[in-house]
Short mmCIF file of C-alpha atoms in Angstrom, two decimals:
data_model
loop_
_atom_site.label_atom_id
_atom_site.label_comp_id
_atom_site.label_asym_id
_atom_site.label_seq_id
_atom_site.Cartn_x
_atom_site.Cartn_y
_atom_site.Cartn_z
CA UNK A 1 -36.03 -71.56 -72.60
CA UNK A 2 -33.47 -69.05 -73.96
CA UNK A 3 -36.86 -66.22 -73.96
CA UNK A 4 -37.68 -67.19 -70.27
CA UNK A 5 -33.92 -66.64 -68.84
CA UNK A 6 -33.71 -63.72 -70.47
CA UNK A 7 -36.80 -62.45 -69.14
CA UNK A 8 -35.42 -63.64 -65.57
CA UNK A 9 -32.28 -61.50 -66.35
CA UNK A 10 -33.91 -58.33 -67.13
CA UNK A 11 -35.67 -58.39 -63.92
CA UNK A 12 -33.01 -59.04 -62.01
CA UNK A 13 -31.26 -56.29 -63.51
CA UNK A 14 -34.02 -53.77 -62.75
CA UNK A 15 -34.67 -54.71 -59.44
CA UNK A 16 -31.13 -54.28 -58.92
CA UNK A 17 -30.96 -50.80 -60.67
CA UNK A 18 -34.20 -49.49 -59.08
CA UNK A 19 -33.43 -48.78 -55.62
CA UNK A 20 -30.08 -47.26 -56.29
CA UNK A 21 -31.79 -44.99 -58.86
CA UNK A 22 -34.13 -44.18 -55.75
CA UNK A 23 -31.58 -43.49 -53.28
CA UNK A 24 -30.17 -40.90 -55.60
CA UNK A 25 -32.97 -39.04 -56.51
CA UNK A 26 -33.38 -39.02 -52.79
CA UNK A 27 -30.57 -37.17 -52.17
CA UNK A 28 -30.75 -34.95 -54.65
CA UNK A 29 -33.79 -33.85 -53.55
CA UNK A 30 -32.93 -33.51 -49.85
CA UNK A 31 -29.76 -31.46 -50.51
CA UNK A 32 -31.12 -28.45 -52.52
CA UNK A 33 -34.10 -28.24 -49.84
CA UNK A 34 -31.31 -28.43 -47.02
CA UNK A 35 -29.03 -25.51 -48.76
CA UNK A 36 -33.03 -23.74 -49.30
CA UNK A 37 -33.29 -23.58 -45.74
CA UNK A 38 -29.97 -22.66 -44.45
CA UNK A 39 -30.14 -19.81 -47.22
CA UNK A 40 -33.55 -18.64 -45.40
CA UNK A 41 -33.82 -19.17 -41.72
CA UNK A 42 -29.96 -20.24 -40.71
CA UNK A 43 -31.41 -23.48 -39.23
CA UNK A 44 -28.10 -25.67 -40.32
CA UNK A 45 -24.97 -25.27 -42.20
CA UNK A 46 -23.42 -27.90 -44.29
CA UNK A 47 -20.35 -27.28 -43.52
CA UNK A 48 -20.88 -27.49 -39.89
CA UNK A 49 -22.24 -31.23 -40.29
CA UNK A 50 -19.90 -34.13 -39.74
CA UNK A 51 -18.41 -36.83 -42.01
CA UNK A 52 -20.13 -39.46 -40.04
CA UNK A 53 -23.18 -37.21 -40.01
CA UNK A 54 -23.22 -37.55 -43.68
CA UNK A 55 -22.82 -40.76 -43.70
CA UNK A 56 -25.95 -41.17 -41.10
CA UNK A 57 -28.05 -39.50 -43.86
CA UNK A 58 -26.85 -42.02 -46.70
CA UNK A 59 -27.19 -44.55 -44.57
CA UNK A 60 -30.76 -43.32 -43.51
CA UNK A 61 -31.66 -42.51 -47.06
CA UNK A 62 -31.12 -46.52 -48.48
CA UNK A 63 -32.97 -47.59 -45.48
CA UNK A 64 -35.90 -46.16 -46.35
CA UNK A 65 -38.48 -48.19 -48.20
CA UNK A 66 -39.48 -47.56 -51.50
CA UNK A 67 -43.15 -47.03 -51.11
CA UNK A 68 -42.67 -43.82 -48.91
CA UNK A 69 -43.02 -40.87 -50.31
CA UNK A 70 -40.25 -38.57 -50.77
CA UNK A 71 -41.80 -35.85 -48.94
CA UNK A 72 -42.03 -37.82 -45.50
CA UNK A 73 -38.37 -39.24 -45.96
CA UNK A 74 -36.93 -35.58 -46.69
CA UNK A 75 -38.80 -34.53 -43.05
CA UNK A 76 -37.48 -37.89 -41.40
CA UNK A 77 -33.76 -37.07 -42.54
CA UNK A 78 -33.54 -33.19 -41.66
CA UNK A 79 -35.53 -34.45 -38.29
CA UNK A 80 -32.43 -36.58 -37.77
CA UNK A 81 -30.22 -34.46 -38.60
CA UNK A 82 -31.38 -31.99 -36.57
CA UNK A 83 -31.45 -34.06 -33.28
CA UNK A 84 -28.05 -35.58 -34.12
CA UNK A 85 -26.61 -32.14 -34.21
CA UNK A 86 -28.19 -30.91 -31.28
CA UNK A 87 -27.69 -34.32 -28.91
CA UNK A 88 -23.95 -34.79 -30.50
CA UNK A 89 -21.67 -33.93 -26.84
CA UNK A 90 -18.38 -33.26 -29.39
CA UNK A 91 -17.65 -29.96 -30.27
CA UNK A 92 -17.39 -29.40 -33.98
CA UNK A 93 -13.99 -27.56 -35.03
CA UNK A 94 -15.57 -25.91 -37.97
CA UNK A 95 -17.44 -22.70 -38.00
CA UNK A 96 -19.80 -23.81 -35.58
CA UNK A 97 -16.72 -23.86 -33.22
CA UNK A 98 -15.40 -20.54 -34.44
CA UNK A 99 -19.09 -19.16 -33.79
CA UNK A 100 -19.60 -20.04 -30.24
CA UNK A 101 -15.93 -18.99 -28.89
CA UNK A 102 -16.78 -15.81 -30.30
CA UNK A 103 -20.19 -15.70 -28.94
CA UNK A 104 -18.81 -16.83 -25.36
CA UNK A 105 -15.61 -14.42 -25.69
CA UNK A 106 -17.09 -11.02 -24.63
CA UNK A 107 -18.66 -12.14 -20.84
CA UNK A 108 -14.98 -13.46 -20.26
CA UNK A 109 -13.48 -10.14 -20.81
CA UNK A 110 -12.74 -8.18 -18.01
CA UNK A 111 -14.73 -4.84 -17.49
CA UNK A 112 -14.07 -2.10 -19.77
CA UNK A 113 -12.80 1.37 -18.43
CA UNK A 114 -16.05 3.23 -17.29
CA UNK A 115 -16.94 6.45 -18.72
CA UNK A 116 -15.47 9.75 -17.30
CA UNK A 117 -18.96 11.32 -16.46
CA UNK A 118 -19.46 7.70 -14.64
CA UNK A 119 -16.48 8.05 -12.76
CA UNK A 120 -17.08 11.51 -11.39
CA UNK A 121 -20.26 11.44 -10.41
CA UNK A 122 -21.78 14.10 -8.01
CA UNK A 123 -22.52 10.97 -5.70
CA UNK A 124 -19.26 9.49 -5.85
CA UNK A 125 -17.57 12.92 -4.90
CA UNK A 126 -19.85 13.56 -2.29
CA UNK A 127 -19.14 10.46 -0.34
CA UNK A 128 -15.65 11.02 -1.02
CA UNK A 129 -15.71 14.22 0.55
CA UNK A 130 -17.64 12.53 3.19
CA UNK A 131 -14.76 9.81 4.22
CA UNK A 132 -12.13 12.10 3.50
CA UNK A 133 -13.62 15.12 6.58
CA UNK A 134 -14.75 12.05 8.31
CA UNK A 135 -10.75 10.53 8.08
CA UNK A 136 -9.41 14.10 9.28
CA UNK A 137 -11.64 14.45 12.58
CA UNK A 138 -11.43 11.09 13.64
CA UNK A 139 -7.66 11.14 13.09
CA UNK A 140 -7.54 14.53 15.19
CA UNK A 141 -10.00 13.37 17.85
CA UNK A 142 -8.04 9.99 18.18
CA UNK A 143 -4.30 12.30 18.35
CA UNK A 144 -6.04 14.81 20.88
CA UNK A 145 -6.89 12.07 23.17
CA UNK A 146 -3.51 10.44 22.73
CA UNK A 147 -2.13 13.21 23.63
CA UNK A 148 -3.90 14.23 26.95
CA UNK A 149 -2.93 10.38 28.04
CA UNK A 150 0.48 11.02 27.41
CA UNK A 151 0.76 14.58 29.23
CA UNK A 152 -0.85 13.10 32.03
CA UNK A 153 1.97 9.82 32.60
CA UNK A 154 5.19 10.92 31.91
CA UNK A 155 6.45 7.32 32.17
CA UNK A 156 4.79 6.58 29.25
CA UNK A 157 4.51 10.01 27.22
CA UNK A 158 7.17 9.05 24.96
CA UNK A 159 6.14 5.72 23.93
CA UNK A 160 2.27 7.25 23.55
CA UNK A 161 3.77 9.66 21.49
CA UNK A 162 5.83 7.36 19.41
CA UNK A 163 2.60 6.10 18.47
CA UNK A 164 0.53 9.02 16.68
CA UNK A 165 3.17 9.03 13.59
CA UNK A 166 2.26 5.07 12.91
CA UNK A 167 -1.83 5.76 13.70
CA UNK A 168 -1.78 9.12 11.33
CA UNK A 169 -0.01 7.34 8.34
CA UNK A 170 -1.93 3.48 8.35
CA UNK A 171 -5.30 5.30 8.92
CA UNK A 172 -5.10 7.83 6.36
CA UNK A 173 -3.62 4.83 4.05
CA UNK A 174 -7.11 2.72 4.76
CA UNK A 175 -8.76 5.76 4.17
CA UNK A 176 -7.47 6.28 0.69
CA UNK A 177 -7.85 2.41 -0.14
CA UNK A 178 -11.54 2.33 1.04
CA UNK A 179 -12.11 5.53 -1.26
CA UNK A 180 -10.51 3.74 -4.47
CA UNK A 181 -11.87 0.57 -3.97
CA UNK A 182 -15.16 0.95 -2.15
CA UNK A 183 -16.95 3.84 -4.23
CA UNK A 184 -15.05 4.24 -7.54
CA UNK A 185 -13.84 0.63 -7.88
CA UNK A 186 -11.48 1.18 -11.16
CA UNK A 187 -10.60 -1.90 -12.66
CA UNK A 188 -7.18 -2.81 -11.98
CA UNK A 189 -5.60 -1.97 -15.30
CA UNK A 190 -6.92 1.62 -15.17
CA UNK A 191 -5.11 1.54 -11.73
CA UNK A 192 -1.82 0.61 -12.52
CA UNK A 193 -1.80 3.20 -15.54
CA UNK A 194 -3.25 5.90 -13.35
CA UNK A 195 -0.42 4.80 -10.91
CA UNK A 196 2.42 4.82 -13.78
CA UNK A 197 1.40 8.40 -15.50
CA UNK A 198 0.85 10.12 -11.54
CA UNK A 199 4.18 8.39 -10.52
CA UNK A 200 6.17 9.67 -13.81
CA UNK A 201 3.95 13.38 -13.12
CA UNK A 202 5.20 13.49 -9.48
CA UNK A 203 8.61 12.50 -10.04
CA UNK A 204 9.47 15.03 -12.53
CA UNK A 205 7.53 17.77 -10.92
CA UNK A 206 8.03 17.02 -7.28
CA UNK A 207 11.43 15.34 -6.86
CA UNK A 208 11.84 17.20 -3.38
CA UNK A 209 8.90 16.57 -1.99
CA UNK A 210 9.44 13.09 -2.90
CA UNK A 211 12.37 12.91 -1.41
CA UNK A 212 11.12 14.50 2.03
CA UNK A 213 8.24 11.70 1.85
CA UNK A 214 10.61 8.62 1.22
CA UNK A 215 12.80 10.50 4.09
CA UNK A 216 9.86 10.36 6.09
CA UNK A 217 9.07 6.70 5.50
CA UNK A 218 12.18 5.93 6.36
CA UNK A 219 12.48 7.78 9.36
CA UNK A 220 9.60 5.83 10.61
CA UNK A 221 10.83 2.57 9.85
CA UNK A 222 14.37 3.30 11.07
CA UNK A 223 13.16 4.99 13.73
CA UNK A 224 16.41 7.17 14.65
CA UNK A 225 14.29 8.88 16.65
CA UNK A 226 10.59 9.54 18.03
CA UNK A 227 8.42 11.62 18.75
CA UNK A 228 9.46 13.16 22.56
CA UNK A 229 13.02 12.69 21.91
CA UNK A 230 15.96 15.42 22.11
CA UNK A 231 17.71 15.44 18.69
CA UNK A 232 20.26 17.66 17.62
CA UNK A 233 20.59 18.17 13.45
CA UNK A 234 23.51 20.13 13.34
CA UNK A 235 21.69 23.10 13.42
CA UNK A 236 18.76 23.03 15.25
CA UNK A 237 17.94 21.06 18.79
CA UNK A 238 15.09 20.44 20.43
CA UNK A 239 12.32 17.77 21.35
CA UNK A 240 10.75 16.27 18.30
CA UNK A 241 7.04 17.13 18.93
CA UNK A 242 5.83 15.92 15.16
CA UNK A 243 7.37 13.24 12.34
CA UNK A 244 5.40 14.04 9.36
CA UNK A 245 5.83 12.82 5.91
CA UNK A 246 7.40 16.23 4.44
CA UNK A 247 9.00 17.17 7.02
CA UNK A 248 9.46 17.13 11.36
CA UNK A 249 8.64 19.34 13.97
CA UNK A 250 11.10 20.18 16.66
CA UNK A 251 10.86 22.56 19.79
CA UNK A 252 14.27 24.42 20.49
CA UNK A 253 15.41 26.12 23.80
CA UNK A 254 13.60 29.12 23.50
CA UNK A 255 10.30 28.10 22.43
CA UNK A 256 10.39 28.10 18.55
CA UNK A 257 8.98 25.37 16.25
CA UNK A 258 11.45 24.45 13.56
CA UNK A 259 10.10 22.46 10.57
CA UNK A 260 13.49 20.68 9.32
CA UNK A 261 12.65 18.61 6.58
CA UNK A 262 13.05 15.32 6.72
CA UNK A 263 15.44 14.29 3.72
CA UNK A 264 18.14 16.57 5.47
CA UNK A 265 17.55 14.67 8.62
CA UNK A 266 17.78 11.10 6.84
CA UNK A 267 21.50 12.39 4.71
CA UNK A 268 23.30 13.84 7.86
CA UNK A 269 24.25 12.95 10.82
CA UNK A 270 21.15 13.48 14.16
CA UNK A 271 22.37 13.51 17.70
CA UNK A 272 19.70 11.55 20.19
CA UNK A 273 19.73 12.74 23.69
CA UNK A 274 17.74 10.05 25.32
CA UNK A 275 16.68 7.44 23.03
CA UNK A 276 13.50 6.97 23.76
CA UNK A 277 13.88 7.33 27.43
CA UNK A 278 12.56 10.24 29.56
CA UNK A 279 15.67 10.81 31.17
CA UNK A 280 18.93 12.57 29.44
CA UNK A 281 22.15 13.59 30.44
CA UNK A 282 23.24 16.91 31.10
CA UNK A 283 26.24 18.93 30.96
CA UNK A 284 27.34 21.85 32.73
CA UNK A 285 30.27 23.58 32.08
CA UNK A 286 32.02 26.14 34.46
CA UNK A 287 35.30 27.35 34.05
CA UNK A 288 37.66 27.74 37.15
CA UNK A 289 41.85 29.06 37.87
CA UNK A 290 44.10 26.41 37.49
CA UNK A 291 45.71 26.21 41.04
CA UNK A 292 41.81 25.30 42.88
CA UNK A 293 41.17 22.34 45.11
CA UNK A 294 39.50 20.16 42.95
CA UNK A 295 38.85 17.52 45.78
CA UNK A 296 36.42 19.76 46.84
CA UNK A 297 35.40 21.51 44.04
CA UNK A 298 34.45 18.04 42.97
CA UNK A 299 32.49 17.20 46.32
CA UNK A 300 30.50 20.80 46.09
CA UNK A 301 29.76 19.93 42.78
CA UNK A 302 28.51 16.50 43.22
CA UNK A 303 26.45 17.24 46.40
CA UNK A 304 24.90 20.59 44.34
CA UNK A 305 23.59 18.00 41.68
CA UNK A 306 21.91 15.89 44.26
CA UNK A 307 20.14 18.41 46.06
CA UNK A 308 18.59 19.77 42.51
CA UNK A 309 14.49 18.80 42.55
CA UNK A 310 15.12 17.85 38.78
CA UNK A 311 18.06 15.44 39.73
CA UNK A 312 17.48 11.80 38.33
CA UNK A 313 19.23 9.89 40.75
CA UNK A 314 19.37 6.64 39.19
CA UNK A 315 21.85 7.39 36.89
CA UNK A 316 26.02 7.89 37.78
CA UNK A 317 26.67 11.85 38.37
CA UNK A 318 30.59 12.72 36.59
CA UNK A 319 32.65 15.72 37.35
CA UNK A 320 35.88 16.33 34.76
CA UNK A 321 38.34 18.99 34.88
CA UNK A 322 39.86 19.94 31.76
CA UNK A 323 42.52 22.45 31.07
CA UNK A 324 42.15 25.09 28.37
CA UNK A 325 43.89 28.05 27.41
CA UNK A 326 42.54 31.64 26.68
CA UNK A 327 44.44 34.38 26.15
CA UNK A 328 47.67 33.35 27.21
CA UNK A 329 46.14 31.87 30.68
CA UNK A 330 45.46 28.22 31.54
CA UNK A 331 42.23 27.15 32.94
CA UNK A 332 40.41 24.38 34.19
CA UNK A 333 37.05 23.37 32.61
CA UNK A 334 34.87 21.48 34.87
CA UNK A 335 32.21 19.61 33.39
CA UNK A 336 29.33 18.41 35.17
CA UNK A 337 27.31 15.68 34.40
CA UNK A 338 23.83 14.15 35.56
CA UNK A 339 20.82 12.71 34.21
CA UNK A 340 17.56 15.17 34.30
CA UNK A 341 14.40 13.30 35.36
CA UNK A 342 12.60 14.77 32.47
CA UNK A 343 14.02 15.80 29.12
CA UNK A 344 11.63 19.15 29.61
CA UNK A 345 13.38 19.76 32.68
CA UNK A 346 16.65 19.68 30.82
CA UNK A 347 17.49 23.03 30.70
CA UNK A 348 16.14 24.28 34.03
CA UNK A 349 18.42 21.36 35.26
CA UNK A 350 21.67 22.94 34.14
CA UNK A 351 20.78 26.25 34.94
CA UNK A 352 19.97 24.73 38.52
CA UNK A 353 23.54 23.05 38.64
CA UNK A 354 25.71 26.07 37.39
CA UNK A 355 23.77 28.67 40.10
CA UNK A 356 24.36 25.97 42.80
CA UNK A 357 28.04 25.04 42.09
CA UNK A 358 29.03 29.25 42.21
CA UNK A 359 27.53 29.76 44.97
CA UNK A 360 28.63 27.12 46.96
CA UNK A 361 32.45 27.77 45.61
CA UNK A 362 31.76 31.63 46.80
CA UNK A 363 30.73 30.91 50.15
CA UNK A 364 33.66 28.73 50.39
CA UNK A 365 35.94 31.06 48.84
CA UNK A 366 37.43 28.52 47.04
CA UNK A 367 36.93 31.39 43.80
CA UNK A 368 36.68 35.10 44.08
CA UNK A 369 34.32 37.21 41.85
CA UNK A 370 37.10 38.43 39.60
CA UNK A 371 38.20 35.02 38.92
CA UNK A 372 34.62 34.08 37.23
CA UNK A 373 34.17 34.61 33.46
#
């Protein structure tokens, strides 16, 4: 009895020790063929597999039945391994993690500066060349023709006028941007350190000029005055024929273009005749001996402004006497004042009034010829 239950306990004991004696030669023999082939071919890392991956693989490994061979459960395991890694939709935050965000990182980056030979290719200066003659005709053409329409209606010459400035500075703006953008196309990094190192280059070198261009700018968004107005400076006056960004043009009395730059216009103090308006007053000044009849000075003087072909009549006419002395005599300065119809006109207008008003006071004999200065 004793013989048989001991028999009975031996096998128990070895078919208890048997399959766990199995499992672990299992094992054994799976890793060092697993850490073979990630040596060789990179196919898996270890370290990349999970905890309950592992435990998959154990739990895989005492499933299988002991009369397979070890060969097909080795292939079953790294089969299901394999999958599991593959199908698995959570992101390891190993190496495997490490791997792909540096794999993934460099199509994210923005574009890299391009080469200088890239940048300055024959092509991309001849097109450049191309939009920028293509920019300066079409601006010209555009100005010419504003500028017939505005000769031809003087009712609207100065606002026509007022308009080339704007047109000049916007198109030659979308000019520039379609050159930057639509053939070199600089990413915008390289811009804004091209814009930095030119703007620090400029404004050490050219402070002036800078100046006259911000002058300019403002000029044309303070708008003072326009183009086709009368301005006086201080010490030039004429019609403004051209607001540029260095500088503006004027036309003076006798024919002369004066190029008076535009931070001296923006820092002192600009007379405007008109306004805008293609009318302006004039003044003419004549000086007469204090004891005259200025009631009818006044009337001669009046009547001689309305009968002038450049008279605008719309507009008040004033005559003012004013008493001056000069050399020890005292005089009376009449000033006349009416509007011209046209600022051109302006100074044909007061020459018209001043020939008038003598003459009229001669026949009259209201002054003698020794009494005129």
């Amino acid at each position: 009895m004793m013989k048989h239950f001991t028999f009975y306990l031996l096998c128990l004991l070895i078919g208890y020790l048997y399959p766990q004696t199995s499992t672990a030669q299992h094992t054994i023999q799976v890793k060092p063929l697993l850490s073979q082939n990630d040596s060789s071919a990179n196919e898996f890392r270890l370290e990349g597999i999970k905890p309950d991956t592992l435990t998959k693989i154990d739990t895989l490994t005492i499933k299988k039945e002991n009369t397979a061979s070890t060969l097909d459960t080795i292939e079953n395991v790294k089969a299901e391994i394999t999958r599991d890694i593959i199908d698995s939709p959570e992101q390891d935050t190993s190496l495997f993690s490490v791997t792909n965000l540096f794999s993934n990182f460099d199509p994210k980056v923005p574009n890299k500066p391009k080469d200088v030979l890239e940048v300055i290719s024959l092509s991309k200066i001849f097109w450049t060349l191309v939009l920028l003659l293509f920019g300066y005709y079409f601006i010209q053409l555009v100005i010419k023709i504003l500028d017939i329409f505005s000769e031809r209606s003087a009712r609207f010459r100065i606002t026509i006028k007022g308009i080339i400035p704007v047109f000049r500075i916007l198109t030659w703006s979308i000019i520039i941007f379609a050159i930057i953008k639509g053939i070199y196309d600089p990413p915008f990094e390289t811009v804004i350190a091209f814009t930095a190192s030119v703007g620090i280059a400029v404004g050490l070198a050219a402070q002036d000029l800078l100046k006259n261009v911000f002058g300019g700018m403002a000029l044309l968004l303070d708008r003072p005055f326009k183009v086709g107005d009368k301005i006086d400076s201080g010490k030039y006056y004429g019609e403004v024929i051209e607001i540029g960004l260095r500088a503006t043009r004027l036309v003076t009395a006798d024919d002369s273009v004066v190029s008076v730059p535009n931070a001296e216009l923006v820092n002192s103090s600009v007379s405007n005749a008109n306004s805008g308006e293609l009318n302006c007053q004039v003044v003419a000044e004549i000086y007469l001996p204090i004891d005259i009849d200025t009631f009818k000075v006044r009337q001669i003087a009046t009547e001689s402004a309305q009968v002038s072909r450049y008279v605008y009549l719309n507009k008040p006419i004033t005559v003012l006497f004013f008493n001056e002395v000069k050399e020890r005599r005292s005089y009376l300065k009449m000033r006349i004042k009416a509007y011209v119809m046209d600022i051109r006109y302006e100074f044909q207008f007061k020459s018209d009034m001043t020939e008038i008003v003598i003459r009229e006071l001669l026949r009259e004999g209201l002054i003698s010829k020794d009494e005129l200065f």
